[in-house]
């Protein structure tokens, strides 16, 4: 049976298509919805703004890595997924990273989402209702750091080979997190 694309998928496809033609910061919600035959009300029923839509495109790709972390995939595998997701749609994500800024930017939104996913996975792996304060702080600190490093690596032309880059990200992991993730 043929699956129909969801409203969110259509809006994402519209933004990706438009971002192939112009800077993300110049694309309006009206353009996104007009491009896929929807209304702004429909857009806002699903996304707070275009930056949340941007982040959801990336987050949809990385979320499965977190859900399998510790069971089917290693932390190194998860890092590889984070990095290759950007490379798979290189022009789109470069546009998103270079042409958005502030607290509603693509960087900020993806970073916060990844922090939440890591916290949840650490809680599940540790079989805890709540993370200890130290682990919670280190998870936020580490994920914010590696998210920025991954995005800088990507924007900078990926000059460090992927395997070496992943090992550097693992090396930078705080000890208490290593005990839980490696």
Coordinates of N, CA and C in Angstrom, one line a residue:
X1 N 0.8 -1.2 0.0 CA 0.0 0.0 0.0 C 0.9 1.3 0.0
X2 N 0.5 2.2 -0.8 CA 1.3 3.5 -0.9 C 1.0 4.3 0.4
X3 N 2.0 4.8 1.0 CA 1.8 5.7 2.2 C 1.8 7.1 1.7
X4 N 0.8 7.8 2.2 CA 0.7 9.2 1.9 C 1.6 10.0 2.8
X5 N 2.3 11.0 2.3 CA 3.1 11.8 3.2 C 2.2 12.6 4.2
X6 N 2.8 12.7 5.4 CA 2.1 13.5 6.4 C 2.2 15.0 6.2
X7 N 1.4 15.7 6.9 CA 1.5 17.2 6.8 C 2.9 17.7 7.1
X8 N 3.5 17.1 8.2 CA 4.8 17.5 8.6 C 5.8 17.2 7.5
X9 N 5.7 16.0 6.9 CA 6.6 15.6 5.8 C 6.5 16.6 4.6
X10 N 5.3 16.9 4.3 CA 5.0 17.9 3.1 C 5.6 19.2 3.4
X11 N 5.5 19.7 4.6 CA 6.0 21.0 5.0 C 7.6 20.9 5.0
X12 N 8.1 19.8 5.5 CA 9.6 19.7 5.4 C 10.1 19.6 4.0
X13 N 9.4 18.9 3.1 CA 9.8 18.8 1.7 C 9.8 20.2 1.1
X14 N 8.8 20.9 1.4 CA 8.6 22.3 0.9 C 9.8 23.2 1.3
X15 N 10.1 23.1 2.6 CA 11.2 23.9 3.0 C 12.6 23.5 2.4
X16 N 12.8 22.2 2.3 CA 14.0 21.7 1.7 C 14.1 22.2 0.2
X17 N 13.0 22.1 -0.5 CA 13.0 22.6 -1.9 C 13.3 24.1 -2.0
X18 N 12.6 24.9 -1.2 CA 12.8 26.3 -1.2 C 14.3 26.7 -0.8
X19 N 14.8 25.9 0.1 CA 16.2 26.2 0.6 C 17.2 25.9 -0.5
X20 N 16.8 25.1 -1.5 CA 17.7 24.9 -2.6 C 17.8 26.1 -3.5
X21 N 16.9 27.0 -3.4 CA 16.8 28.2 -4.2 C 17.3 29.5 -3.6
X22 N 17.1 29.5 -2.2 CA 17.4 30.8 -1.5 C 17.8 30.5 -0.1
X23 N 18.4 31.5 0.6 CA 18.8 31.5 1.9 C 17.6 31.2 2.9
X24 N 17.8 30.3 3.8 CA 16.8 29.9 4.8 C 16.2 31.1 5.5
X25 N 17.1 32.1 5.9 CA 16.6 33.2 6.6 C 15.7 34.1 5.8
X26 N 15.7 34.0 4.5 CA 14.8 34.7 3.6 C 13.5 34.0 3.2
X27 N 13.4 32.8 3.7 CA 12.2 32.0 3.4 C 11.1 32.3 4.5
X28 N 9.9 32.6 4.1 CA 8.9 32.9 5.0 C 8.0 31.6 5.2
X29 N 7.2 31.6 6.2 CA 6.2 30.6 6.4 C 5.2 30.6 5.3
X30 N 4.8 31.8 4.9 CA 3.9 31.9 3.8 C 4.4 31.2 2.5
X31 N 5.7 31.4 2.2 CA 6.3 30.7 1.1 C 6.3 29.2 1.2
X32 N 6.6 28.7 2.5 CA 6.6 27.3 2.7 C 5.3 26.7 2.5
X33 N 4.2 27.3 3.0 CA 2.9 26.7 2.8 C 2.4 26.9 1.4
X34 N 2.7 28.0 0.8 CA 2.2 28.2 -0.6 C 2.9 27.1 -1.5
X35 N 4.1 26.8 -1.2 CA 4.8 25.8 -2.1 C 4.2 24.4 -2.0
X36 N 3.5 24.1 -0.9 CA 3.0 22.8 -0.8 C 1.4 22.8 -0.7
X37 N 0.8 23.9 -1.0 CA -0.6 24.0 -1.0 C -1.3 23.9 0.3
X38 N -0.7 24.5 1.4 CA -1.3 24.4 2.7 C -1.5 25.9 3.2
X39 N -2.0 26.0 4.4 CA -2.3 27.3 4.9 C -1.3 27.6 6.1
X40 N -1.2 28.8 6.5 CA -0.3 29.2 7.6 C -0.9 28.6 8.9
X41 N -2.2 28.5 9.0 CA -2.8 27.9 10.2 C -2.4 26.4 10.3
X42 N -2.4 25.7 9.2 CA -1.9 24.3 9.2 C -0.5 24.3 9.7
X43 N 0.4 25.1 9.1 CA 1.8 25.2 9.5 C 1.9 25.3 11.0
X44 N 1.2 26.4 11.6 CA 1.3 26.7 13.0 C 0.7 25.6 13.9
X45 N -0.2 24.8 13.3 CA -0.7 23.7 14.1 C 0.3 22.6 14.4
X46 N 1.4 22.6 13.6 CA 2.5 21.6 13.7 C 3.8 22.2 14.1
X47 N 4.1 23.4 13.8 CA 5.4 24.0 14.1 C 5.2 25.4 14.7
X48 N 6.0 25.8 15.6 CA 6.0 27.1 16.2 C 6.5 28.2 15.2
X49 N 7.5 27.8 14.4 CA 8.1 28.7 13.4 C 9.0 27.8 12.5
X50 N 9.6 28.5 11.5 CA 10.4 27.7 10.5 C 11.6 27.1 11.1
X51 N 12.1 27.6 12.2 CA 13.3 27.1 12.8 C 13.0 25.8 13.5
X52 N 11.8 25.6 14.1 CA 11.4 24.4 14.7 C 11.2 23.3 13.5
X53 N 10.7 23.8 12.4 CA 10.6 22.9 11.3 C 12.0 22.4 10.8
X54 N 12.9 23.4 10.7 CA 14.3 23.1 10.3 C 14.9 22.0 11.2
X55 N 14.8 22.3 12.5 CA 15.3 21.3 13.5 C 14.7 20.0 13.4
X56 N 13.4 19.9 13.1 CA 12.7 18.7 13.1 C 13.2 17.8 11.9
X57 N 13.6 18.4 10.9 CA 14.1 17.7 9.7 C 15.4 16.9 10.1
X58 N 16.3 17.6 10.9 CA 17.5 17.0 11.3 C 17.2 16.0 12.5
X59 N 16.4 16.4 13.4 CA 16.0 15.6 14.6 C 15.4 14.3 14.2
X60 N 14.6 14.3 13.1 CA 13.9 13.0 12.7 C 15.0 12.0 12.3
X61 N 16.1 12.5 11.8 CA 17.2 11.6 11.4 C 18.0 11.1 12.6
X62 N 18.2 11.9 13.6 CA 19.1 11.5 14.7 C 18.3 10.8 15.8
X63 N 17.1 10.9 15.9 CA 16.3 10.3 17.0 C 16.4 8.8 17.1
X64 N 16.4 8.1 16.0 CA 16.6 6.6 16.1 C 17.9 6.2 16.7
X65 N 18.9 7.0 16.5 CA 20.3 6.7 17.0 C 20.2 6.7 18.6
X66 N 19.5 7.7 19.1 CA 19.4 7.8 20.6 C 18.5 6.6 21.1
X67 N 17.5 6.3 20.4 CA 16.6 5.2 20.9 C 17.3 3.9 20.9
X68 N 18.3 3.7 20.1 CA 19.0 2.4 20.0 C 20.3 2.4 20.8
X69 N 20.7 3.6 21.3 CA 22.0 3.8 22.0 C 22.1 2.8 23.2
X70 N 23.1 2.1 23.3 CA 23.3 1.2 24.4 C 22.8 -0.2 24.2
X71 N 21.8 -0.3 23.2 CA 21.3 -1.6 22.9 C 21.8 -2.2 21.6
X72 N 21.6 -1.4 20.6 CA 21.9 -1.9 19.2 C 23.1 -1.1 18.6
X73 N 23.3 0.1 19.1 CA 24.4 0.9 18.6 C 25.2 1.5 19.7
X74 N 26.5 1.8 19.4 CA 27.4 2.4 20.3 C 27.4 3.9 20.2
X75 N 28.0 4.5 21.2 CA 28.1 6.0 21.2 C 28.8 6.5 19.9
X76 N 29.9 5.7 19.5 CA 30.6 6.1 18.3 C 29.7 6.0 17.1
X77 N 28.8 5.0 17.0 CA 27.9 4.8 15.9 C 26.9 6.0 15.9
X78 N 26.5 6.4 17.1 CA 25.5 7.5 17.2 C 26.2 8.8 16.7
X79 N 27.5 9.0 17.1 CA 28.2 10.2 16.6 C 28.3 10.2 15.1
X80 N 28.6 9.0 14.5 CA 28.7 8.9 13.0 C 27.3 9.2 12.4
X81 N 26.2 8.8 13.0 CA 24.9 9.2 12.4 C 24.7 10.7 12.5
X82 N 25.1 11.3 13.6 CA 24.9 12.8 13.7 C 25.7 13.5 12.6
X83 N 26.9 13.1 12.4 CA 27.8 13.7 11.4 C 27.3 13.4 10.0
X84 N 27.0 12.2 9.7 CA 26.6 11.8 8.3 C 25.2 12.4 7.9
X85 N 24.4 12.6 8.9 CA 23.1 13.2 8.6 C 23.3 14.5 8.0
X86 N 24.2 15.3 8.5 CA 24.5 16.6 7.9 C 25.0 16.5 6.5
X87 N 25.9 15.5 6.3 CA 26.5 15.4 5.0 C 25.6 14.9 3.9
X88 N 24.6 14.1 4.3 CA 23.6 13.5 3.4 C 22.8 14.6 2.7
X89 N 22.5 15.7 3.3 CA 21.8 16.8 2.7 C 22.7 18.1 2.9
X90 N 23.9 18.0 2.4 CA 24.9 19.0 2.7 C 24.5 20.4 2.3
X91 N 24.0 20.7 1.1 CA 23.6 22.1 0.8 C 22.5 22.6 1.7
X92 N 21.5 21.8 2.0 CA 20.4 22.2 2.8 C 20.9 22.6 4.2
X93 N 21.7 21.7 4.8 CA 22.1 21.9 6.2 C 23.1 23.0 6.3
X94 N 24.0 23.2 5.3 CA 24.9 24.4 5.3 C 24.1 25.7 5.2
X95 N 23.0 25.7 4.4 CA 22.2 26.8 4.3 C 21.5 27.1 5.7
X96 N 21.0 26.1 6.3 CA 20.4 26.2 7.6 C 21.3 26.7 8.7
X97 N 22.6 26.2 8.7 CA 23.5 26.6 9.7 C 24.1 28.0 9.5
X98 N 24.3 28.3 8.2 CA 24.9 29.6 7.9 C 24.0 30.8 7.9
X99 N 22.7 30.5 7.8 CA 21.7 31.6 7.6 C 20.6 31.6 8.6
X100 N 20.9 31.1 9.8 CA 20.0 31.3 10.9 C 20.9 31.6 12.2
X101 N 20.3 32.4 13.1 CA 21.0 32.7 14.3 C 20.0 33.0 15.4
X102 N 20.6 33.1 16.6 CA 19.8 33.5 17.8 C 19.2 32.2 18.4
X103 N 18.3 32.5 19.4 CA 17.8 31.4 20.2 C 16.7 30.5 19.5
X104 N 16.3 31.0 18.3 CA 15.3 30.2 17.5 C 16.0 29.6 16.3
X105 N 17.3 29.7 16.3 CA 18.1 29.2 15.1 C 18.1 27.6 15.0
X106 N 18.5 27.2 13.9 CA 18.6 25.7 13.7 C 19.6 25.1 14.7
X107 N 20.7 25.8 14.9 CA 21.8 25.3 15.8 C 21.2 25.1 17.2
X108 N 20.5 26.1 17.7 CA 20.0 26.1 19.0 C 18.9 25.1 19.2
X109 N 18.0 25.0 18.2 CA 16.9 24.0 18.3 C 17.4 22.6 18.3
X110 N 18.3 22.3 17.4 CA 18.8 20.9 17.3 C 19.6 20.5 18.5
X111 N 20.4 21.5 19.0 CA 21.2 21.3 20.2 C 20.3 20.9 21.4
X112 N 19.3 21.7 21.6 CA 18.4 21.4 22.8 C 17.7 20.1 22.6
X113 N 17.3 19.8 21.4 CA 16.6 18.5 21.2 C 17.6 17.3 21.5
X114 N 18.8 17.4 21.1 CA 19.8 16.4 21.3 C 20.1 16.2 22.8
X115 N 20.1 17.3 23.5 CA 20.3 17.3 24.9 C 19.2 16.5 25.6
X116 N 18.0 16.8 25.2 CA 16.8 16.1 25.8 C 16.9 14.6 25.5
X117 N 17.2 14.3 24.3 CA 17.3 12.9 23.9 C 18.4 12.1 24.7
X118 N 19.6 12.8 24.8 CA 20.7 12.2 25.6 C 20.3 12.0 27.1
X119 N 19.7 13.0 27.7 CA 19.2 12.9 29.1 C 18.3 11.7 29.2
X120 N 17.3 11.6 28.3 CA 16.3 10.5 28.4 C 17.0 9.2 28.3
X121 N 18.0 9.1 27.3 CA 18.6 7.8 27.1 C 19.5 7.4 28.3
X122 N 20.2 8.4 28.9 CA 21.0 8.2 30.1 C 20.1 7.7 31.3
X123 N 19.0 8.3 31.4 CA 18.0 7.9 32.4 C 17.6 6.5 32.2
X124 N 17.3 6.1 31.0 CA 16.8 4.7 30.7 C 18.0 3.7 30.9
X125 N 19.2 4.1 30.4 CA 20.3 3.2 30.6 C 20.7 3.0 32.1
X126 N 20.5 4.1 32.8 CA 20.8 4.0 34.3 C 19.7 3.5 35.1
X127 N 18.6 3.2 34.5 CA 17.4 2.7 35.2 C 17.0 3.6 36.3
X128 N 17.0 5.0 36.0 CA 16.7 6.0 37.0 C 15.5 6.8 36.6
X129 N 14.7 7.2 37.6 CA 13.6 8.1 37.4 C 14.1 9.5 37.0
X130 N 15.1 9.9 37.7 CA 15.8 11.2 37.5 C 17.3 11.0 37.4
X131 N 17.9 11.8 36.6 CA 19.4 11.8 36.5 C 20.0 12.5 37.7
X132 N 21.1 12.0 38.3 CA 21.8 12.8 39.3 C 22.2 14.1 38.8
X133 N 22.2 15.1 39.6 CA 22.5 16.5 39.1 C 23.8 16.6 38.3
X134 N 24.8 15.9 38.8 CA 26.1 15.9 38.1 C 26.0 15.3 36.7
X135 N 25.3 14.2 36.6 CA 25.2 13.6 35.2 C 24.3 14.4 34.3
X136 N 23.3 15.0 34.9 CA 22.4 15.9 34.1 C 23.2 17.1 33.6
X137 N 24.0 17.7 34.4 CA 24.8 18.8 34.0 C 25.8 18.4 33.0
X138 N 26.5 17.3 33.2 CA 27.5 16.9 32.2 C 26.9 16.5 30.9
X139 N 25.7 15.9 30.9 CA 25.1 15.5 29.7 C 24.8 16.8 28.8
X140 N 24.3 17.8 29.5 CA 24.0 19.1 28.8 C 25.3 19.7 28.3
X141 N 26.3 19.8 29.2 CA 27.6 20.4 28.8 C 28.2 19.7 27.6
X142 N 28.2 18.4 27.7 CA 28.9 17.6 26.7 C 28.1 17.6 25.3
X143 N 26.8 17.5 25.4 CA 26.0 17.5 24.2 C 26.1 18.9 23.5
X144 N 26.0 19.9 24.3 CA 26.1 21.3 23.7 C 27.5 21.5 23.1
X145 N 28.5 21.0 23.7 CA 29.9 21.1 23.2 C 30.0 20.3 21.9
X146 N 29.6 19.0 21.9 CA 29.8 18.3 20.7 C 28.9 18.7 19.6
X147 N 27.7 19.2 19.9 CA 26.8 19.7 18.8 C 27.5 20.8 18.1
X148 N 28.0 21.8 18.9 CA 28.7 22.9 18.3 C 30.0 22.4 17.5
X149 N 30.7 21.5 18.0 CA 31.9 21.0 17.3 C 31.5 20.3 16.0
X150 N 30.4 19.5 16.1 CA 30.0 18.8 14.8 C 29.6 19.8 13.8
X151 N 28.8 20.8 14.2 CA 28.4 21.8 13.3 C 29.5 22.7 12.7
X152 N 30.5 23.0 13.6 CA 31.7 23.7 13.1 C 32.5 22.9 12.2
X153 N 32.7 21.6 12.5 CA 33.4 20.7 11.6 C 32.7 20.6 10.2
X154 N 31.4 20.5 10.3 CA 30.6 20.5 9.0 C 30.8 21.7 8.2
X155 N 30.5 22.9 8.8 CA 30.6 24.2 8.1 C 32.0 24.4 7.6
X156 N 33.0 24.0 8.4 CA 34.4 24.2 8.1 C 35.0 23.3 7.0
X157 N 34.1 22.5 6.4 CA 34.6 21.6 5.3 C 35.1 20.3 5.7
X158 N 34.8 19.8 6.9 CA 35.1 18.5 7.4 C 36.6 18.1 7.2
X159 N 37.5 19.0 7.6 CA 38.9 18.9 7.3 C 39.5 17.7 8.1
X160 N 38.9 17.4 9.3 CA 39.4 16.2 10.0 C 38.6 15.0 9.5
X161 N 39.3 13.9 9.2 CA 38.6 12.7 8.7 C 37.6 12.3 9.7
X162 N 36.5 11.8 9.3 CA 35.3 11.4 10.1 C 35.7 10.5 11.3
X163 N 36.5 9.4 11.1 CA 36.8 8.5 12.2 C 37.7 9.2 13.2
X164 N 38.6 10.1 12.8 CA 39.5 10.8 13.7 C 38.6 11.8 14.5
X165 N 37.7 12.5 13.8 CA 36.8 13.5 14.5 C 36.0 12.8 15.5
X166 N 35.4 11.6 15.2 CA 34.6 10.9 16.2 C 35.4 10.5 17.4
X167 N 36.7 10.1 17.2 CA 37.5 9.7 18.3 C 37.8 10.9 19.2
X168 N 38.0 12.1 18.6 CA 38.2 13.3 19.4 C 37.0 13.7 20.2
X169 N 35.8 13.5 19.6 CA 34.5 13.7 20.4 C 34.4 12.8 21.6
X170 N 34.8 11.5 21.4 CA 34.8 10.5 22.5 C 35.8 10.9 23.5
X171 N 37.0 11.3 23.1 CA 38.0 11.7 24.0 C 37.6 12.8 24.9
X172 N 36.8 13.8 24.4 CA 36.4 14.9 25.1 C 35.2 14.6 26.1
X173 N 34.7 13.4 26.1 CA 33.6 13.1 27.0 C 34.0 13.0 28.4
X174 N 33.3 13.7 29.3 CA 33.6 13.6 30.7 C 33.5 12.2 31.3
X175 N 34.4 11.9 32.2 CA 34.6 10.6 32.8 C 33.3 9.9 33.2
X176 N 32.5 10.6 34.0 CA 31.2 10.0 34.5 C 30.3 9.6 33.4
X177 N 30.3 10.4 32.2 CA 29.5 10.0 31.1 C 30.0 8.8 30.4
X178 N 31.4 8.7 30.3 CA 32.0 7.5 29.7 C 31.6 6.2 30.4
X179 N 31.5 6.3 31.7 CA 31.1 5.1 32.4 C 29.7 4.6 32.0
X180 N 28.8 5.6 31.6 CA 27.5 5.2 31.2 C 27.3 5.0 29.7
X181 N 28.1 5.6 28.9 CA 27.9 5.5 27.5 C 28.9 4.6 26.7
X182 N 30.0 4.4 27.2 CA 31.0 3.6 26.5 C 31.1 2.2 27.0

